[in-house]
Short mmCIF file of N, CA and C in Angstrom, two decimals:
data_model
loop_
_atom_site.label_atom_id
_atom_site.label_comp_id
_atom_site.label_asym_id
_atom_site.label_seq_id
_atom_site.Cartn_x
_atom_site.Cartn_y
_atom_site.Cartn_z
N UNK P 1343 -0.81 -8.62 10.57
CA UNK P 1343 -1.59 -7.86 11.52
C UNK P 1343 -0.81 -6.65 12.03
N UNK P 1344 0.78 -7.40 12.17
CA UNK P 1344 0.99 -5.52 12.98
C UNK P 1344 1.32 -4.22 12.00
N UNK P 1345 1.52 -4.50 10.54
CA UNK P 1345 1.27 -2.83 10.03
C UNK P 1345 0.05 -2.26 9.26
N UNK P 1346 -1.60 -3.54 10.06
CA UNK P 1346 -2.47 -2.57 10.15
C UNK P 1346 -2.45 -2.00 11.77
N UNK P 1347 -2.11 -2.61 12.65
CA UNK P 1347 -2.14 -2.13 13.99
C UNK P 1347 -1.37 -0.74 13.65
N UNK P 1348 -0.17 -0.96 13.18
CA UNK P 1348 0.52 0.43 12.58
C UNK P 1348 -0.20 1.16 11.75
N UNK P 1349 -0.77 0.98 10.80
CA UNK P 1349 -1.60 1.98 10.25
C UNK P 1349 -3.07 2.37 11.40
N UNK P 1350 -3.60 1.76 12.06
CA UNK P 1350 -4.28 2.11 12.85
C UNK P 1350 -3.89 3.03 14.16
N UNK P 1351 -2.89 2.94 14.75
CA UNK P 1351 -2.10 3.64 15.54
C UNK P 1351 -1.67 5.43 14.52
N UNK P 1352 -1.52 5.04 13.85
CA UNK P 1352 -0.64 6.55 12.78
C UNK P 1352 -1.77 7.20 12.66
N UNK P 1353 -3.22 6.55 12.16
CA UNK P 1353 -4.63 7.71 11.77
C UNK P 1353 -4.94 8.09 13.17
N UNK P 1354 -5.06 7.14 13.93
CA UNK P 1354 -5.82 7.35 15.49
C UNK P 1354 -4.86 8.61 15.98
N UNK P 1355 -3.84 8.19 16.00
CA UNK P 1355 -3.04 9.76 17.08
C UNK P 1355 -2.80 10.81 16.07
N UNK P 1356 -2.92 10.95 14.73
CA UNK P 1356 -3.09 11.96 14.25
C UNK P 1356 -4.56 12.60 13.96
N UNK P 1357 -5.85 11.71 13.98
CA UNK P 1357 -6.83 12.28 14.68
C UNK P 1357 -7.10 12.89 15.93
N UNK P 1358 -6.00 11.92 16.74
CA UNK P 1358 -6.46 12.95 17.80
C UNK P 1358 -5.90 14.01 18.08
N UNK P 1359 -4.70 14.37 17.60
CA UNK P 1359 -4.23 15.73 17.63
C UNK P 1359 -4.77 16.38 16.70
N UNK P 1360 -5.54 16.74 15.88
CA UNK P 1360 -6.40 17.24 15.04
C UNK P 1360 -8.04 17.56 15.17
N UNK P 1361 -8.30 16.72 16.55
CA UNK P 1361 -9.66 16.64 17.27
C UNK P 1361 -10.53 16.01 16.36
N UNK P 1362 -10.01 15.30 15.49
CA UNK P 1362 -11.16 14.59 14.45
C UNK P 1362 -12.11 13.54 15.20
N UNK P 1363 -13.56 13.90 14.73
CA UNK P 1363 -14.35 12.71 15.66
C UNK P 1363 -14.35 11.07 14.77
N UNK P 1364 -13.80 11.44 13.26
CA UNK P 1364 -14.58 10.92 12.39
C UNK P 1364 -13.81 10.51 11.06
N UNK P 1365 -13.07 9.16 10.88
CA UNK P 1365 -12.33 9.36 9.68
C UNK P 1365 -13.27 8.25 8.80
N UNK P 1366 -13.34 8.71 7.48
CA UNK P 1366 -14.47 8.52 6.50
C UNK P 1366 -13.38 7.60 5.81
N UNK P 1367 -12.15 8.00 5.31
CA UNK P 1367 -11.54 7.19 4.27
C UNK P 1367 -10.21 7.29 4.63
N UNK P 1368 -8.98 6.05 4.76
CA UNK P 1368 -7.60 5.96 4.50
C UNK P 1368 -7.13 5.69 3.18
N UNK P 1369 -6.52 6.52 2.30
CA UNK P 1369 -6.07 6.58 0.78
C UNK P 1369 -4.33 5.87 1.38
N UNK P 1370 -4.40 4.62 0.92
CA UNK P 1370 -3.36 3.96 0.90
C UNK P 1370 -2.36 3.25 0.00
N UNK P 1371 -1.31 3.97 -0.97
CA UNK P 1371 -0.02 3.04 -1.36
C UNK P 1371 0.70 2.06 -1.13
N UNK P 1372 0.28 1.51 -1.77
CA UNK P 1372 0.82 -0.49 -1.46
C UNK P 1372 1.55 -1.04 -2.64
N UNK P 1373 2.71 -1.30 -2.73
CA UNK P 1373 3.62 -1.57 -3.85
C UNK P 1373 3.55 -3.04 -3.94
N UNK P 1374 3.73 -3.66 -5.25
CA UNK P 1374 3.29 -5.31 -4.90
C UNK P 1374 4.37 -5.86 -4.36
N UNK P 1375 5.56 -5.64 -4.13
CA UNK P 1375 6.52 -5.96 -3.51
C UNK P 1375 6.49 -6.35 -1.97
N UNK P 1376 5.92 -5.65 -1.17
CA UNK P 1376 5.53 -5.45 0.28
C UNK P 1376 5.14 -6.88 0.81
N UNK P 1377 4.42 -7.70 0.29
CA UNK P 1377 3.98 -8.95 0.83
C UNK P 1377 2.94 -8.91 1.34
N UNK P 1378 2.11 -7.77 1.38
CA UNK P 1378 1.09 -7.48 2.17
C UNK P 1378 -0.08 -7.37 1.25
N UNK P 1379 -1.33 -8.29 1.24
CA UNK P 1379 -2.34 -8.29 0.97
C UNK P 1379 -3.53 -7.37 1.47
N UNK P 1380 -4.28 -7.28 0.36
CA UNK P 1380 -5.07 -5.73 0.97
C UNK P 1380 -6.23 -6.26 1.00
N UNK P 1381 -6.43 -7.81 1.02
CA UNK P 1381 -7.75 -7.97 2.06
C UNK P 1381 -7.52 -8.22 3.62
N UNK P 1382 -6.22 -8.83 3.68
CA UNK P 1382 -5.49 -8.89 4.81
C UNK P 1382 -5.40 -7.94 5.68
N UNK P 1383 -5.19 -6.62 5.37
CA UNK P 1383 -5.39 -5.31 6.21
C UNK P 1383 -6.50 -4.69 6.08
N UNK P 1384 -7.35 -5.28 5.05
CA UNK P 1384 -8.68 -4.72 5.30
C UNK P 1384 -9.10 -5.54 6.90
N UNK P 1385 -8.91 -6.89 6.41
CA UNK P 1385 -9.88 -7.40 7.65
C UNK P 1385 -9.48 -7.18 8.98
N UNK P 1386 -7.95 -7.09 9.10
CA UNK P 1386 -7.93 -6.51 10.43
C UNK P 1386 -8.08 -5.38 10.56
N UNK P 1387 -8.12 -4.31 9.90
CA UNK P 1387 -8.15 -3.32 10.15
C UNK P 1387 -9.61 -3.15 10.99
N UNK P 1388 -10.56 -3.51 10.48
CA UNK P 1388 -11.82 -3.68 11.13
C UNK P 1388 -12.11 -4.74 12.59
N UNK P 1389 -10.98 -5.34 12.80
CA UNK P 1389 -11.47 -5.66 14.20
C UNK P 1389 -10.16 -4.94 14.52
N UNK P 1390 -9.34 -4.03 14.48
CA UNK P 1390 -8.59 -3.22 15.06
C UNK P 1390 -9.03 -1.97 15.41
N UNK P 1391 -10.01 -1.70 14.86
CA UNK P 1391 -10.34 -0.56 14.37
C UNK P 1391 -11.68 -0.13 15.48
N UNK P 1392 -12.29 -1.44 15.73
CA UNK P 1392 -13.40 -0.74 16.58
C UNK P 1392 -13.47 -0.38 17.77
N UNK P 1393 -14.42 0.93 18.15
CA UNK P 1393 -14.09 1.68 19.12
C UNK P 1393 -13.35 2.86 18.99
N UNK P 1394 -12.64 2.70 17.81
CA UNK P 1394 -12.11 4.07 17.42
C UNK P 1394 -12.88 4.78 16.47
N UNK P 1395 -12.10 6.31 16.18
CA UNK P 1395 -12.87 7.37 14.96
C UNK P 1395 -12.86 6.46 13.65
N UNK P 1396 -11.99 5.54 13.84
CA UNK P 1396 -11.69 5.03 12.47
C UNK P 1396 -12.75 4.36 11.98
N UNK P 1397 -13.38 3.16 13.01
CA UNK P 1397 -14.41 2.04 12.89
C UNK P 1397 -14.92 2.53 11.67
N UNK P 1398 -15.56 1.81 10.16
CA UNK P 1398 -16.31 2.03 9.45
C UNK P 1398 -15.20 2.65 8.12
N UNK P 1399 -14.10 3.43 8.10
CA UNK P 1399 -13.49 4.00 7.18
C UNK P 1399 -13.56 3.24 5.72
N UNK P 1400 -13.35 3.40 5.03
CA UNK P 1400 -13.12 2.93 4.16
C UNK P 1400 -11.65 2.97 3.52
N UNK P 1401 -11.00 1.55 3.47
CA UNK P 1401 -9.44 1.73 3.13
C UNK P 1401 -9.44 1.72 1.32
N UNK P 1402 -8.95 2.35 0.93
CA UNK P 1402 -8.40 2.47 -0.70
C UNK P 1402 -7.29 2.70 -0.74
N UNK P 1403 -6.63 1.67 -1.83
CA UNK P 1403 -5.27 1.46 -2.51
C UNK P 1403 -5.08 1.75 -3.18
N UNK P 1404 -3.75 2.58 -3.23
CA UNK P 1404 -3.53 2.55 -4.86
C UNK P 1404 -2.45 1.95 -4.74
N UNK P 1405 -2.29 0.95 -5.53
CA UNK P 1405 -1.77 -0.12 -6.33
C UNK P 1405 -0.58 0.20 -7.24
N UNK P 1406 0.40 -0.13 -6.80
CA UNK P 1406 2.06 -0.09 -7.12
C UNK P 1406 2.64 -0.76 -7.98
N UNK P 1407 2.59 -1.39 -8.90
CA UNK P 1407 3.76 -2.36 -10.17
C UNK P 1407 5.10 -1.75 -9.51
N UNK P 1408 5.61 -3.45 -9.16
CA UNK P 1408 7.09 -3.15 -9.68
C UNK P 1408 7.78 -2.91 -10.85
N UNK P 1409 9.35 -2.56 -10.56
CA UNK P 1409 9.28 -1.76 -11.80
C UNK P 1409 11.08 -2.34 -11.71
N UNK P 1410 11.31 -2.89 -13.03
CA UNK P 1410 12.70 -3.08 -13.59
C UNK P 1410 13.34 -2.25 -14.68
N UNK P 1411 14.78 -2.86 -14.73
CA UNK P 1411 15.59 -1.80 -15.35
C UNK P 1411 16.94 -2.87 -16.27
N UNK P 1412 16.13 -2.83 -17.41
CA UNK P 1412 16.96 -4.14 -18.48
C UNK P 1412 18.54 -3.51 -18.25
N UNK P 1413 19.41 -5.08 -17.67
CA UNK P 1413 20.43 -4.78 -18.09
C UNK P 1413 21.03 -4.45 -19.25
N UNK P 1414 20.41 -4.53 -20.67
CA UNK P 1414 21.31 -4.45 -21.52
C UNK P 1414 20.67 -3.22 -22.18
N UNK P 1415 19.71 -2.92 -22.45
CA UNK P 1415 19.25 -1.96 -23.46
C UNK P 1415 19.04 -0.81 -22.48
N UNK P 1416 18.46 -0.76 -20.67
CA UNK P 1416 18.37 0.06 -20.06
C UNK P 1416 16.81 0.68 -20.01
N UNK P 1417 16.13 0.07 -20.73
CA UNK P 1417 14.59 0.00 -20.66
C UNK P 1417 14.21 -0.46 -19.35
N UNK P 1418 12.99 1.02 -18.97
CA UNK P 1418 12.08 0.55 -17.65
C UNK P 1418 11.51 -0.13 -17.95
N UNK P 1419 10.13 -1.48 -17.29
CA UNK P 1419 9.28 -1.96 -17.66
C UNK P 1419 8.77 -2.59 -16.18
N UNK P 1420 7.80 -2.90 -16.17
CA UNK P 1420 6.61 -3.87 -15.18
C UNK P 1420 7.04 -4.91 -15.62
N UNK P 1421 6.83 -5.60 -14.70
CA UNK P 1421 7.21 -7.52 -14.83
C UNK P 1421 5.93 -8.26 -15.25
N UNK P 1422 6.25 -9.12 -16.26
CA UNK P 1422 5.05 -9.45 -16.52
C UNK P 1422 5.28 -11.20 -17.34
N UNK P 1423 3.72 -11.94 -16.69
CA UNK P 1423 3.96 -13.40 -17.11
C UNK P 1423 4.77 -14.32 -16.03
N UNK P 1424 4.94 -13.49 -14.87
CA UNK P 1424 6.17 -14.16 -14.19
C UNK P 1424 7.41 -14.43 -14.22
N UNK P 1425 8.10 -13.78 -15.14
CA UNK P 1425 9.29 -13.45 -15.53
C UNK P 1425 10.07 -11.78 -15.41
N UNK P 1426 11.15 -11.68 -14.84
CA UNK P 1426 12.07 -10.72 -14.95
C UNK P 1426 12.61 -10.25 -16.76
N UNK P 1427 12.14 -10.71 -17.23
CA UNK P 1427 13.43 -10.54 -18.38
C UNK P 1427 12.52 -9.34 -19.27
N UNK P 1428 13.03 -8.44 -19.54
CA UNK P 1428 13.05 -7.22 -20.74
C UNK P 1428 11.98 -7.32 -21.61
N UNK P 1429 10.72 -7.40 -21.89
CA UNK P 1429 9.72 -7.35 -23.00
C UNK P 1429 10.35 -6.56 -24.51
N UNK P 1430 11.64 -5.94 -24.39
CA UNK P 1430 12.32 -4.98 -25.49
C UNK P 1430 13.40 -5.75 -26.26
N UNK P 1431 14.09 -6.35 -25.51
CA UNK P 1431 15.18 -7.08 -25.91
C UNK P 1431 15.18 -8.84 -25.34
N UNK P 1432 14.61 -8.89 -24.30
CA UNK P 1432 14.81 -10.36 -23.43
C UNK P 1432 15.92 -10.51 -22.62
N UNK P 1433 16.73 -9.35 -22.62
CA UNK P 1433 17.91 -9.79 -21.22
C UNK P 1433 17.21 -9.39 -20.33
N UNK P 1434 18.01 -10.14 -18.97
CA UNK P 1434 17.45 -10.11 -17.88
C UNK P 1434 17.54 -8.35 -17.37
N UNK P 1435 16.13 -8.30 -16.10
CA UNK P 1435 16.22 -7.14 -15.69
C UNK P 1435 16.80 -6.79 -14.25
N UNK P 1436 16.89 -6.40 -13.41
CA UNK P 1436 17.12 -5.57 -12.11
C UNK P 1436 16.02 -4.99 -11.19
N UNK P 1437 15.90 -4.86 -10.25
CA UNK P 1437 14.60 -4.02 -9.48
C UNK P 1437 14.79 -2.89 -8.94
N UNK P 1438 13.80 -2.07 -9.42
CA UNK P 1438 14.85 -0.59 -9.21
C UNK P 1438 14.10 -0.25 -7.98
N UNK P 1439 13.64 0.65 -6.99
CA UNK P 1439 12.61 1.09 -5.76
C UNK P 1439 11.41 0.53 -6.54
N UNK P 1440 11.18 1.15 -7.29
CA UNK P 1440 8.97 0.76 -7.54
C UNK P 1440 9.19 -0.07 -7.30
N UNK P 1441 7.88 -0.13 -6.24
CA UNK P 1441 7.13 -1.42 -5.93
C UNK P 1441 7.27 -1.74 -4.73
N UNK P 1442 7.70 -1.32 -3.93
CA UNK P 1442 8.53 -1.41 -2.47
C UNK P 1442 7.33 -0.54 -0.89
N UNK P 1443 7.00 0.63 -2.08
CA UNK P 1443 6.06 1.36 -1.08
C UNK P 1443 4.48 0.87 -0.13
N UNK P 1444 4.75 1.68 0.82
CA UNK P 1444 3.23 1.02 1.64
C UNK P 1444 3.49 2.28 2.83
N UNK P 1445 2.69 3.25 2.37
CA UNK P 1445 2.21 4.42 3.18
C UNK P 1445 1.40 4.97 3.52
N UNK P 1446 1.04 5.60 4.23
CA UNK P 1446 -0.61 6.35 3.94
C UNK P 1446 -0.75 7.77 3.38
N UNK P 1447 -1.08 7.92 2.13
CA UNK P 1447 -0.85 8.49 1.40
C UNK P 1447 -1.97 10.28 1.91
N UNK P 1448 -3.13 9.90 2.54
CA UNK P 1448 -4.14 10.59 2.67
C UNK P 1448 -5.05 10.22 3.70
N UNK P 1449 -5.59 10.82 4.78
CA UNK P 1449 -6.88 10.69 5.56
C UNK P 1449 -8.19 11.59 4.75
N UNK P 1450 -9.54 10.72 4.89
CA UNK P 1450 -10.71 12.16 4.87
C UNK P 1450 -10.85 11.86 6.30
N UNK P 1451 -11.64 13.15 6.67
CA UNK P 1451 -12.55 13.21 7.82
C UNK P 1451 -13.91 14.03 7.64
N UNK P 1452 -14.40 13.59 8.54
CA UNK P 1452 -15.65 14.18 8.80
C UNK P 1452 -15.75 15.74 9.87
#
C-alpha cells in the first residue's frame, strides 16, 4: 500500500502545481524484481485515489524482465523456467540493474 500512496502523492502534487483538474492515465515501469504486484497497486490505488484528479485514471505498466550476465561466456539473457543459469552455455548467471525499476514513467491529463 505505501508506494501506491507514493505514487498517488507524486501525480497529485504534481497536478497540482500544473493546475491539472484531470489525470486520464499513469504510464508506469515496474521491473519484476520490485515485489510489487500490479493488481496490488491497482486496487489501492483506487481507494487511495478517490476524491482526487486522479480517481478513475487508468494505471499502465510497462513490464520489466530481469536481466543476467553469464559468468562464463558473458551473455545477457532473461531468466527463464526458474532458473539463473545461461540458456548459451549453462553456467550460472549474475543480476545486473534490469529488473529493479518502478517509476512513473508518464502522466496524461485532461
Amino acid at each position: 500500500m505505501s508506494i501506491t500512496e507514493s505514487i498517488v502523492n507524486m501525480v497529485s502534487d504534481e497536478a497540482k502545481k500544473r493546475n491539472v483538474n484531470k489525470v486520464t492515465k499513469i504510464n508506469i515501469v515496474l521491473g519484476e524484481l520490485t515485489g510489487f504486484e500490479e493488481e496490488s497497486i491497482r486496487f489501492y490505488f483506487d481507494v487511495l485515489s478517490e476524491g482526487t484528479p486522479l480517481y478513475g485514471a487508468k494505471l499502465d505498466f510497462k513490464k520489466v524482465k530481469a536481466e543476467f550476465k553469464c559468468r562464463s561466456c558473458g551473455m545477457i539473457y532473461n531468466r527463464g523456467n526458474f532458473t539463473f543459469k545461461c540458456p548459451y552455455c549453462g553456467s550460472s548467471g549474475v543480476l545486473i540493474e534490469k529488473g529493479k525499476e518502478l517509476y512513473i514513467d508518464s502522466i496524461d491529463v485532461e
